[in-house]
Amino acid sequence: KIQKNLNEEPVEVIAPELLGVSDIVSEVGQHCARSWKPEARELLKIIRSPHVKALCETHDRVGRNFEEYREREPVAREVPEGDLLNNDMPVETIKMVCLRRNVNEPLGLTVEIDEHKQLMVARIIAGGMIDRQGLLNPGDVILEVNGVPVSTPEELQAQISVAKESVTLKIGPNLDEEMKSARLTMSGGQVKSGRNLEPGKKMTCYMRSLFDYDPTQDTLLPCQDIGLQFHHGDVLQIINVKDPNWWQAKHVGTDGPIGLVPSQELEERRKAYVHPEADYVHKISICGTRISKKKRKTMYKTKSNNDFDKADLIFYEEVTKMPPFQRRTLVLVGVQGVGRRTLKNRLINSDPTKFGTITPHTTRPPRVLEENGKGYWFIDREEFEEEVRINNFLEHGEHNGNLYGTHLDSIRDVIKQNKMCVLDCAPSALKLLHNSQEFMPFVIFIGAPGMEQLKQIYAERRATGGSSRNLAFDRQSSIRYSSRRARTLESLASLYEDDDLVQAVEDSALLQRKYEKYLDIVIINEDFDITFRKVIEALDELAHSHQFVPVNWIY
């Protein structure tokens, strides 16, 4: 703004109305000195004050200089015809920019060396000091810092570090911008400024990160000091996406700084990059040409959904902020034996008016006293397979020659009763639920605890009549306990059980990493009562706090 005001045309100079003010004031003072009136004495005191005397003398001196300047003969200089039209010197070639800065706050810009060896402003961080003062634009060329010429980013950084509260930059024109954007155009014999530089594309959207990012470990980041660190699940407010490789963003809900984060496109290229030494698809022939194997085309199949997901590189998910509302489905996922079904039953029994669950479909014939719709929906195999073919089942499988599955209409029936449908489905069904606008799931991953906690869970299950191992023995039987063969088999049973516990912990960690992008919270089931309370608290928070949900749920 200051620079624009300085470049405006000067205002018209006003000629003085009267000269010799000092003599007039001196004469008035002599008349006041001969009077005894208090008003005259007060005026005399004002006239004789040094400030009024200096003001009058300055007025007369400026007036005389103006009269001498106006009486001078103007000097005419002949300008060759066409000189103005052929003059390539831009109207605004060099400008000086003075910045007021805080010593501990960065300037908020990045620079680069262009093809003309110019030190050019590459980007301006939104909300930073440069952006707030509005004196620089991307593409400006920095020539000097506090009178010291600079030509490299290192020299610029060195001069900025020794500067204090004030930094004066000498800014020159960018040669590429002068030629490409046609800053100087000819129109009717007059030179007009045609600067049509588009500002950086600014926007406001929210992205949930699906990976961890540490700027100190990123070798591609232009400046590590302005990188923004975030973790999986953090919601970022995207401010500027003009750069295809680096977005400007900040954490939602904080007053933290705005920094650079890698774009979706950059992360895709980075994760998909394969070193030539590890590229087994493309080979080098004997003649030195690069050959590649023929790609095989595969039709999409629902049962191969997980295989296709492995090639889907998603690093950000666009979300939007919504007022408090209750989700329609509650999905509990985890490895087998971690306590999902027990938790589901406890939730439903705690408040049957709030929670409900589905009635599965099956092709097995009903048993004695079984009613259709009470424990299962009984249908024939042809109808079941037809429903599977048109994708009306969330999940399905076969057991002992009979088909079982969760029909989508069963979920809709629970939702129509204004209840939250509690599901303990397989993790492969999370993608369908997550991308559906009608189900709006809240996904809780029940993680496996440590070895000791798993042993206690299995012991409680055996004590309550749950399934036990074929190799488990009753230690109260003196005959079996005294037998060497029994003790050997019992040791083997304990060994197998420990191996299964270790496998459960490893499978739980693997499952969490694989489906992490669909999970809302993770609860380690170390104590069942504590786990139940955490689930209830999480659901209560949904009903009283704003939440970020995928945009495809709303739009």
Coordinates of C-alpha atoms in Angstrom, one line a residue:
K1 CA 0.0 0.0 0.0
I2 CA 2.8 2.4 0.8
Q3 CA 4.5 1.6 -2.4
K4 CA 1.3 2.3 -4.4
N5 CA 0.9 5.7 -2.6
L6 CA 4.4 6.7 -3.4
N7 CA 3.9 6.0 -7.1
E8 CA 0.8 8.2 -7.3
E9 CA 0.9 11.5 -9.2
P10 CA 1.9 14.5 -6.9
V11 CA -0.8 16.8 -5.9
E12 CA -1.0 20.4 -7.2
V13 CA 1.3 22.8 -5.4
I14 CA -0.6 25.7 -3.7
A15 CA 1.0 29.2 -4.1
P16 CA 1.4 31.3 -0.9
E17 CA -1.2 34.0 -0.4
L18 CA 1.1 36.5 1.3
L19 CA 4.9 36.9 1.9
G20 CA 6.6 38.9 4.7
V21 CA 4.5 37.4 7.5
S22 CA 7.4 37.8 9.9
D23 CA 7.5 41.6 9.5
I24 CA 3.7 41.8 9.9
V25 CA 3.8 39.8 13.1
S26 CA 6.6 41.9 14.5
E27 CA 4.6 45.1 13.8
V28 CA 1.5 43.6 15.5
G29 CA 3.7 42.8 18.5
Q30 CA 4.8 46.4 18.9
H31 CA 1.2 47.6 19.0
C32 CA 0.3 45.0 21.6
A33 CA 3.2 46.0 23.8
R34 CA 1.9 49.6 24.1
S35 CA -1.6 48.4 25.2
W36 CA -2.7 47.5 28.7
K37 CA -5.6 45.2 27.8
P38 CA -5.3 41.6 28.9
E39 CA -6.2 40.3 25.5
A40 CA -3.3 42.3 23.9
R41 CA -0.8 41.0 26.6
E42 CA -1.9 37.4 25.9
L43 CA -1.5 37.9 22.1
L44 CA 1.9 39.4 22.6
K45 CA 3.0 36.4 24.6
I46 CA 1.9 34.1 21.8
I47 CA 3.6 36.1 19.1
R48 CA 7.0 36.2 21.0
S49 CA 7.0 32.4 21.5
P50 CA 9.9 30.8 19.6
H51 CA 7.6 28.3 17.9
V52 CA 5.5 31.0 16.3
K53 CA 8.5 33.0 15.2
A54 CA 10.1 29.9 13.6
L55 CA 6.8 29.1 11.8
C56 CA 6.5 32.5 10.3
E57 CA 10.2 32.6 9.2
T58 CA 9.8 29.1 7.6
H59 CA 6.6 30.3 5.8
D60 CA 8.4 33.3 4.3
R61 CA 11.4 31.2 3.3
V62 CA 9.4 28.6 1.5
G63 CA 7.3 31.3 -0.2
R64 CA 10.3 33.1 -1.5
N65 CA 11.8 29.8 -2.9
F66 CA 8.5 29.1 -4.6
E67 CA 8.5 32.5 -6.2
E68 CA 12.0 32.1 -7.5
Y69 CA 11.2 28.6 -8.9
R70 CA 8.1 30.0 -10.7
E71 CA 10.1 32.9 -12.2
R72 CA 12.7 30.6 -13.8
E73 CA 12.5 30.0 -17.5
P74 CA 11.6 26.4 -18.4
V75 CA 14.3 24.5 -20.2
A76 CA 13.0 22.6 -23.2
R77 CA 14.7 19.4 -24.4
E78 CA 14.0 18.0 -27.7
V79 CA 13.0 14.3 -27.7
P80 CA 13.6 12.4 -30.9
E81 CA 10.3 11.3 -32.5
G82 CA 9.4 7.7 -31.6
D83 CA 11.8 7.7 -28.7
L84 CA 9.0 7.3 -26.2
L85 CA 7.4 4.5 -28.2
N86 CA 10.6 2.6 -28.6
N87 CA 11.7 2.9 -25.0
D88 CA 11.8 -0.6 -23.5
M89 CA 12.5 0.6 -20.0
P90 CA 9.5 -0.4 -17.8
V91 CA 7.7 2.2 -15.8
E92 CA 8.4 0.4 -12.5
T93 CA 11.8 -1.3 -12.9
I94 CA 13.3 -1.2 -9.4
K95 CA 11.5 -0.8 -6.1
M96 CA 12.6 -0.8 -2.5
V97 CA 10.5 -2.7 0.0
C98 CA 10.9 -2.2 3.8
L99 CA 9.7 -5.0 6.0
R100 CA 9.1 -4.9 9.7
R101 CA 9.8 -8.3 11.2
N102 CA 10.0 -10.2 14.5
V103 CA 13.4 -11.7 15.1
N104 CA 12.0 -15.1 16.0
E105 CA 9.4 -15.2 13.1
P106 CA 10.4 -16.4 9.6
L107 CA 9.6 -14.2 6.6
G108 CA 7.3 -16.8 5.2
L109 CA 8.6 -17.2 1.7
T110 CA 10.8 -19.5 -0.4
V111 CA 13.2 -18.6 -3.2
E112 CA 14.8 -20.3 -6.1
I113 CA 17.3 -19.6 -8.9
D114 CA 15.6 -19.3 -12.2
E115 CA 17.2 -20.0 -15.7
H116 CA 18.4 -16.4 -15.8
K117 CA 20.4 -16.8 -12.6
Q118 CA 18.0 -14.6 -10.7
L119 CA 17.1 -15.0 -7.1
M120 CA 13.3 -15.2 -7.4
V121 CA 10.5 -15.5 -4.9
A122 CA 9.1 -18.9 -5.5
R123 CA 6.1 -18.9 -3.1
I124 CA 4.7 -16.9 -0.3
I125 CA 3.3 -18.7 2.7
A126 CA -0.3 -17.8 3.4
G127 CA -0.7 -16.0 6.8
G128 CA 3.1 -15.4 7.1
M129 CA 4.8 -12.1 7.6
I130 CA 5.3 -11.4 3.9
D131 CA 1.7 -12.3 3.1
R132 CA 0.3 -10.0 5.9
Q133 CA 2.3 -7.0 4.7
G134 CA 1.4 -7.6 1.1
L135 CA 4.6 -6.0 -0.4
L136 CA 6.0 -9.0 -2.4
N137 CA 4.6 -11.3 -5.0
P138 CA 5.7 -14.6 -6.4
G139 CA 8.1 -14.0 -9.3
D140 CA 9.7 -10.9 -7.7
V141 CA 13.6 -10.9 -8.0
I142 CA 15.5 -10.0 -4.9
L143 CA 18.7 -8.0 -5.7
E144 CA 19.8 -6.6 -2.4
V145 CA 19.2 -7.0 1.3
N146 CA 19.9 -3.9 3.4
G147 CA 22.2 -2.6 0.7
V148 CA 24.2 -5.9 0.3
P149 CA 23.8 -7.7 -3.1
V150 CA 22.5 -11.3 -2.9
S151 CA 22.4 -13.9 -5.7
T152 CA 21.9 -17.2 -3.9
P153 CA 19.5 -18.5 -1.2
E154 CA 22.5 -18.9 1.2
E155 CA 23.5 -15.3 0.8
L156 CA 19.9 -14.2 1.4
Q157 CA 19.6 -16.3 4.5
A158 CA 22.8 -15.0 5.9
Q159 CA 21.8 -11.3 5.4
I160 CA 18.3 -12.0 6.9
S161 CA 19.8 -13.6 10.0
V162 CA 22.1 -10.6 10.8
A163 CA 19.2 -8.1 10.2
K164 CA 17.2 -6.9 13.1
E165 CA 13.7 -5.6 13.1
S166 CA 13.9 -3.9 9.8
V167 CA 14.8 -5.5 6.4
T168 CA 15.0 -3.4 3.2
L169 CA 14.8 -5.4 0.0
K170 CA 15.7 -4.1 -3.4
I171 CA 13.3 -5.8 -5.9
G172 CA 13.9 -6.0 -9.6
P173 CA 11.7 -7.2 -12.5
N174 CA 11.5 -10.8 -13.5
L175 CA 12.7 -11.3 -17.1
D176 CA 10.3 -14.2 -17.7
E177 CA 7.3 -12.2 -16.4
E178 CA 8.3 -9.2 -18.5
M179 CA 8.2 -11.4 -21.7
K180 CA 5.5 -14.0 -21.0
S181 CA 2.8 -11.9 -19.2
A182 CA 3.3 -8.8 -21.4
R183 CA 3.6 -6.3 -18.6
L184 CA 4.3 -3.5 -21.1
T185 CA 1.8 -3.2 -23.9
M186 CA 1.4 -0.6 -26.6
S187 CA -2.0 0.9 -27.1
G188 CA -2.7 4.1 -29.2
G189 CA 0.9 5.3 -28.9
Q190 CA 0.7 5.3 -25.1
V191 CA 2.6 2.9 -22.8
K192 CA 0.1 1.2 -20.4
S193 CA 0.9 -1.2 -17.6
G194 CA -0.7 -4.6 -18.4
R195 CA 0.3 -6.5 -15.3
N196 CA -2.1 -9.4 -15.1
L197 CA -0.4 -11.6 -12.6
E198 CA -2.8 -14.0 -11.1
P199 CA -2.4 -14.5 -7.4
G200 CA -1.9 -17.9 -5.9
K201 CA -5.0 -20.0 -6.0
K202 CA -6.3 -19.7 -2.5
M203 CA -9.0 -22.0 -1.1
T204 CA -10.2 -23.5 2.1
C205 CA -10.9 -27.2 2.3
Y206 CA -10.2 -29.9 4.9
M207 CA -8.1 -33.0 4.4
R208 CA -7.7 -35.9 6.8
S209 CA -4.1 -37.3 6.5
L210 CA -3.7 -41.0 6.1
F211 CA 0.0 -41.1 6.8
D212 CA 2.6 -39.7 9.1
Y213 CA 4.9 -36.9 7.8
D214 CA 8.1 -35.5 9.3
P215 CA 9.5 -32.6 7.4
T216 CA 13.0 -33.1 8.9
Q217 CA 13.3 -36.4 7.1
D218 CA 12.0 -35.1 3.7
T219 CA 14.9 -34.4 1.3
L220 CA 12.5 -33.0 -1.4
L221 CA 11.2 -30.2 0.9
P222 CA 12.4 -26.8 -0.4
C223 CA 12.9 -25.5 3.2
Q224 CA 12.6 -27.8 6.2
D225 CA 11.9 -24.8 8.5
I226 CA 8.5 -24.2 6.9
G227 CA 7.5 -27.8 6.7
L228 CA 4.4 -28.8 8.7
Q229 CA 4.6 -32.0 10.7
F230 CA 1.4 -34.2 11.1
H231 CA 0.3 -37.7 12.0
H232 CA -2.1 -40.2 10.7
G233 CA -5.7 -39.0 11.3
D234 CA -4.9 -35.3 11.7
V235 CA -7.2 -32.9 10.0
L236 CA -5.5 -30.2 7.9
Q237 CA -6.9 -27.0 6.5
I238 CA -5.6 -26.6 3.0
I239 CA -4.9 -22.9 2.2
N240 CA -3.1 -22.8 -1.1
V241 CA -2.8 -25.5 -3.8
K242 CA -1.1 -23.5 -6.6
D243 CA 2.1 -25.5 -6.4
P244 CA 1.3 -29.0 -7.7
N245 CA 3.9 -30.6 -5.3
W246 CA 3.5 -28.6 -2.1
W247 CA 0.3 -27.5 -0.5
Q248 CA 0.1 -24.8 2.2
A249 CA -1.8 -26.0 5.2
K250 CA -2.3 -25.7 8.9
H251 CA -3.7 -27.9 11.7
V252 CA -7.4 -27.4 12.3
G253 CA -8.4 -26.1 15.7
T254 CA -5.0 -24.6 16.5
D255 CA -3.4 -21.2 16.0
G256 CA -0.2 -22.8 14.8
P257 CA 1.8 -21.7 11.8
I258 CA 1.0 -22.4 8.1
G259 CA 3.5 -24.7 6.5
L260 CA 4.2 -26.8 3.4
V261 CA 2.9 -30.4 3.1
P262 CA 3.4 -32.8 0.2
S263 CA 0.5 -32.9 -2.2
Q264 CA -1.4 -36.1 -3.2
E265 CA 0.4 -36.1 -6.6
L266 CA 3.9 -35.8 -5.0
E267 CA 3.2 -38.6 -2.5
E268 CA 1.9 -40.9 -5.3
R269 CA 5.0 -40.4 -7.4
R270 CA 7.2 -40.9 -4.3
K271 CA 5.5 -44.1 -3.2
A272 CA 5.3 -45.5 -6.8
Y273 CA 8.9 -44.8 -7.6
V274 CA 11.0 -47.9 -8.1
H275 CA 14.8 -47.8 -8.3
P276 CA 16.2 -49.2 -11.6
E277 CA 18.1 -51.9 -9.6
A278 CA 14.8 -53.1 -8.1
D279 CA 12.7 -52.8 -11.3
Y280 CA 11.9 -56.4 -12.3
V281 CA 9.1 -55.4 -14.7
H282 CA 11.3 -53.5 -17.2
K283 CA 14.4 -55.4 -18.5
I284 CA 17.4 -54.4 -20.6
S285 CA 17.8 -56.5 -23.7
I286 CA 21.1 -57.6 -25.2
C287 CA 21.1 -54.6 -27.6
G288 CA 20.6 -52.2 -24.7
T289 CA 17.0 -51.3 -25.4
R290 CA 14.4 -51.2 -22.6
I291 CA 11.7 -53.9 -22.8
S292 CA 8.8 -54.6 -20.6
K293 CA 6.5 -57.4 -19.9
K294 CA 3.0 -57.4 -21.4
K295 CA 0.5 -56.2 -18.9
R296 CA -2.4 -58.5 -18.1
K297 CA -5.9 -57.1 -18.0
T298 CA -8.0 -58.3 -15.1
M299 CA -11.8 -57.8 -14.7
Y300 CA -12.9 -56.4 -11.4
K301 CA -14.4 -58.9 -9.0
T302 CA -15.9 -58.1 -5.6
K303 CA -14.1 -61.0 -4.0
S304 CA -10.8 -59.6 -5.3
N305 CA -11.5 -56.2 -3.7
N306 CA -8.6 -56.3 -1.3
D307 CA -6.2 -57.1 -4.1
F308 CA -7.3 -54.0 -6.0
D309 CA -7.1 -51.9 -2.8
K310 CA -3.4 -52.7 -2.5
A311 CA -2.7 -50.6 -5.7
D312 CA -4.9 -47.7 -4.5
L313 CA -2.6 -45.0 -3.2
I314 CA -4.7 -42.6 -1.0
F315 CA -2.8 -40.2 1.3
Y316 CA -5.5 -37.6 2.0
E317 CA -9.3 -37.8 2.4
E318 CA -11.3 -34.7 1.9
V319 CA -13.6 -34.1 4.8
T320 CA -16.1 -31.5 5.9
K321 CA -17.1 -30.2 9.3
M322 CA -20.5 -31.2 10.6
P323 CA -22.5 -30.3 13.7
P324 CA -23.0 -33.0 16.3
F325 CA -25.1 -35.9 15.0
Q326 CA -25.3 -39.7 15.7
R327 CA -23.8 -42.1 13.2
R328 CA -26.1 -44.7 11.8
T329 CA -23.9 -47.8 12.2
L330 CA -21.3 -48.8 14.8
V331 CA -18.7 -51.2 13.4
L332 CA -16.4 -53.2 15.7
V333 CA -13.5 -54.8 14.0
G334 CA -10.5 -56.8 15.3
V335 CA -9.0 -60.2 15.2
Q336 CA -10.9 -63.3 16.2
G337 CA -11.1 -63.8 20.0
V338 CA -10.4 -60.2 21.0
G339 CA -14.0 -59.7 22.4
R340 CA -15.9 -58.0 19.6
R341 CA -19.1 -60.1 19.9
T342 CA -19.1 -59.9 23.7
L343 CA -18.8 -56.1 23.5
K344 CA -21.6 -55.9 20.9
N345 CA -24.0 -57.9 23.0
R346 CA -23.3 -55.8 26.1
L347 CA -23.9 -52.6 24.1
I348 CA -27.3 -53.9 22.9
N349 CA -28.3 -55.1 26.3
S350 CA -27.3 -51.9 28.0
D351 CA -29.8 -49.8 25.9
P352 CA -32.0 -51.8 23.5
T353 CA -33.8 -48.6 22.5
K354 CA -30.6 -47.1 21.2
F355 CA -28.7 -50.0 19.8
G356 CA -29.7 -52.9 17.6
T357 CA -28.2 -55.5 15.4
I358 CA -29.0 -57.4 12.2
T359 CA -30.6 -60.7 11.6
P360 CA -28.4 -62.7 9.2
H361 CA -29.6 -64.7 6.2
T362 CA -28.8 -68.4 5.7
T363 CA -29.6 -71.2 3.3
R364 CA -29.7 -74.0 5.9
P365 CA -33.1 -75.4 6.7
P366 CA -34.7 -74.2 10.0
R367 CA -34.3 -76.4 13.0
V368 CA -37.0 -77.4 15.4
L369 CA -38.8 -74.4 17.1
E370 CA -36.8 -71.9 14.9
E371 CA -38.9 -69.2 13.4
N372 CA -38.1 -67.2 10.3
G373 CA -36.8 -63.7 11.2
K374 CA -36.1 -64.5 14.9
G375 CA -32.6 -65.8 14.7
Y376 CA -32.1 -66.1 10.9
W377 CA -33.8 -65.3 7.7
F378 CA -34.1 -68.6 5.9
I379 CA -34.0 -68.4 2.1
D380 CA -33.2 -70.9 -0.6
R381 CA -29.7 -71.1 -2.2
E382 CA -30.8 -69.7 -5.6
E383 CA -32.3 -66.6 -4.1
F384 CA -29.2 -66.1 -1.9
E385 CA -26.8 -66.4 -4.8
E386 CA -28.9 -64.0 -6.9
E387 CA -28.7 -61.4 -4.0
V388 CA -25.0 -61.9 -3.9
R389 CA -24.7 -61.4 -7.6
I390 CA -26.5 -58.0 -7.4
N391 CA -24.3 -56.9 -4.4
N392 CA -27.0 -56.8 -1.8
F393 CA -24.9 -58.5 0.8
L394 CA -22.4 -56.7 3.0
E395 CA -20.5 -60.0 3.5
H396 CA -21.2 -63.6 3.1
G397 CA -19.5 -67.0 3.4
E398 CA -20.1 -70.7 3.5
H399 CA -20.1 -73.1 6.5
N400 CA -20.8 -76.8 6.4
G401 CA -22.3 -76.5 2.9
N402 CA -24.7 -73.7 3.9
L403 CA -24.4 -70.0 3.0
Y404 CA -24.6 -67.3 5.6
G405 CA -24.5 -63.5 5.1
T406 CA -25.4 -60.0 6.2
H407 CA -28.0 -58.5 3.9
L408 CA -28.0 -54.7 3.5
D409 CA -31.7 -54.6 4.0
S410 CA -31.2 -55.9 7.5
I411 CA -29.0 -52.9 8.3
R412 CA -31.6 -50.6 6.8
D413 CA -34.3 -52.1 9.0
V414 CA -32.4 -51.3 12.2
I415 CA -31.7 -47.7 11.0
K416 CA -35.4 -47.2 10.2
Q417 CA -36.1 -48.0 13.8
N418 CA -34.0 -44.9 14.8
K419 CA -31.4 -47.2 16.3
M420 CA -27.6 -47.5 15.8
C421 CA -26.9 -50.7 14.1
V422 CA -24.0 -52.5 15.8
L423 CA -21.9 -54.7 13.4
D424 CA -19.0 -57.0 14.1
C425 CA -18.3 -57.6 10.4
A426 CA -15.1 -58.6 8.6
P427 CA -12.6 -55.7 7.9
S428 CA -13.1 -56.3 4.1
A429 CA -16.6 -54.8 4.4
L430 CA -15.3 -51.5 5.7
K431 CA -14.8 -50.0 2.3
L432 CA -18.4 -50.4 1.3
L433 CA -19.6 -49.0 4.5
H434 CA -17.2 -46.1 4.5
N435 CA -18.1 -45.0 0.9
S436 CA -21.9 -45.3 1.5
Q437 CA -23.9 -42.2 2.3
E438 CA -26.8 -44.1 3.9
F439 CA -24.8 -46.1 6.5
M440 CA -22.3 -43.4 7.9
P441 CA -20.3 -45.8 10.1
F442 CA -18.3 -45.1 13.2
V443 CA -15.5 -47.7 13.1
I444 CA -13.8 -48.8 16.3
F445 CA -10.8 -51.1 16.1
I446 CA -10.6 -53.4 19.2
G447 CA -6.9 -54.1 19.5
A448 CA -5.4 -57.2 21.0
P449 CA -3.7 -56.6 24.4
G450 CA -0.4 -58.0 25.6
M451 CA 0.2 -61.7 26.3
E452 CA -0.8 -61.7 29.9
Q453 CA -4.2 -60.0 29.2
L454 CA -4.9 -62.4 26.4
K455 CA -4.2 -65.4 28.6
Q456 CA -6.7 -64.0 31.2
I457 CA -9.3 -63.5 28.5
Y458 CA -8.9 -67.1 27.3
A459 CA -9.0 -68.4 30.9
E460 CA -12.3 -66.5 31.6
R461 CA -13.8 -67.8 28.4
R462 CA -13.0 -71.4 29.4
A463 CA -14.3 -70.8 32.9
T464 CA -17.7 -69.6 31.5
G465 CA -18.0 -72.6 29.3
G466 CA -16.5 -71.2 26.1
S467 CA -14.6 -73.2 23.6
S468 CA -11.5 -74.9 24.9
R469 CA -8.6 -76.8 23.2
N470 CA -8.6 -80.5 22.6
L471 CA -5.2 -80.7 24.3
A472 CA -6.4 -79.0 27.6
F473 CA -6.6 -81.4 30.6
D474 CA -8.2 -81.3 34.0
R475 CA -5.4 -80.9 36.5
Q476 CA -7.6 -82.4 39.2
S477 CA -7.5 -85.8 37.6
S478 CA -4.7 -87.5 39.5
I479 CA -4.5 -90.4 37.0
R480 CA -3.9 -88.0 34.0
Y481 CA -1.7 -85.7 36.0
S482 CA 0.5 -88.5 37.2
S483 CA 0.9 -89.8 33.7
R484 CA 4.0 -88.8 31.9
R485 CA 2.2 -88.8 28.6
A486 CA -0.5 -86.5 30.0
R487 CA 2.1 -84.0 31.3
T488 CA 3.8 -84.0 28.0
L489 CA 0.6 -83.3 26.1
E490 CA -0.3 -80.6 28.6
S491 CA 3.1 -78.9 28.0
L492 CA 2.4 -79.1 24.2
A493 CA -1.0 -77.5 24.7
S494 CA 0.6 -74.6 26.7
L495 CA 3.2 -74.2 24.0
Y496 CA 0.5 -74.1 21.2
E497 CA -1.6 -71.7 23.2
D498 CA 1.4 -69.3 23.7
D499 CA 2.1 -69.5 19.9
D500 CA -1.6 -68.7 19.2
L501 CA -1.4 -65.7 21.6
V502 CA 1.7 -64.3 19.8
Q503 CA 0.0 -64.9 16.5
A504 CA -3.1 -63.0 17.7
V505 CA -1.0 -60.0 18.7
E506 CA 0.8 -59.9 15.4
D507 CA -2.4 -60.3 13.4
S508 CA -4.0 -57.5 15.3
A509 CA -1.2 -55.1 14.5
L510 CA -1.2 -56.2 10.9
L511 CA -4.9 -55.7 10.6
Q512 CA -4.7 -52.3 12.1
R513 CA -2.1 -51.1 9.7
K514 CA -3.9 -52.5 6.7
Y515 CA -7.3 -50.9 7.4
E516 CA -6.1 -47.8 9.3
K517 CA -7.6 -45.4 6.8
Y518 CA -11.1 -46.6 7.7
L519 CA -10.7 -46.5 11.5
D520 CA -12.1 -43.7 13.7
I521 CA -10.6 -44.8 17.0
V522 CA -8.5 -47.6 18.3
I523 CA -9.1 -49.2 21.7
I524 CA -6.8 -51.8 23.2
N525 CA -9.0 -54.3 25.1
E526 CA -6.9 -54.7 28.2
D527 CA -9.9 -54.6 30.5
F528 CA -13.4 -55.3 29.3
D529 CA -15.2 -52.8 31.6
I530 CA -12.8 -50.0 30.6
T531 CA -13.2 -50.8 26.9
F532 CA -17.0 -50.7 27.3
R533 CA -16.8 -47.3 29.0
K534 CA -14.5 -45.9 26.3
V535 CA -16.9 -46.9 23.6
I536 CA -19.8 -45.2 25.4
E537 CA -17.8 -42.1 25.9
A538 CA -16.8 -42.0 22.2
L539 CA -20.4 -42.3 21.1
D540 CA -21.5 -39.6 23.6
E541 CA -18.8 -37.2 22.2
L542 CA -20.2 -37.7 18.7
A543 CA -23.6 -36.4 19.9
H544 CA -22.2 -33.3 21.5
S545 CA -19.2 -32.3 19.4
H546 CA -18.6 -31.2 15.9
Q547 CA -17.0 -33.8 13.7
F548 CA -15.2 -34.2 10.4
V549 CA -16.8 -36.6 8.0
P550 CA -16.1 -37.6 4.3
V551 CA -17.5 -35.1 1.9
N552 CA -19.3 -37.9 -0.1
W553 CA -21.5 -38.4 3.0
I554 CA -22.9 -34.8 2.5
Y555 CA -22.5 -33.9 -1.2

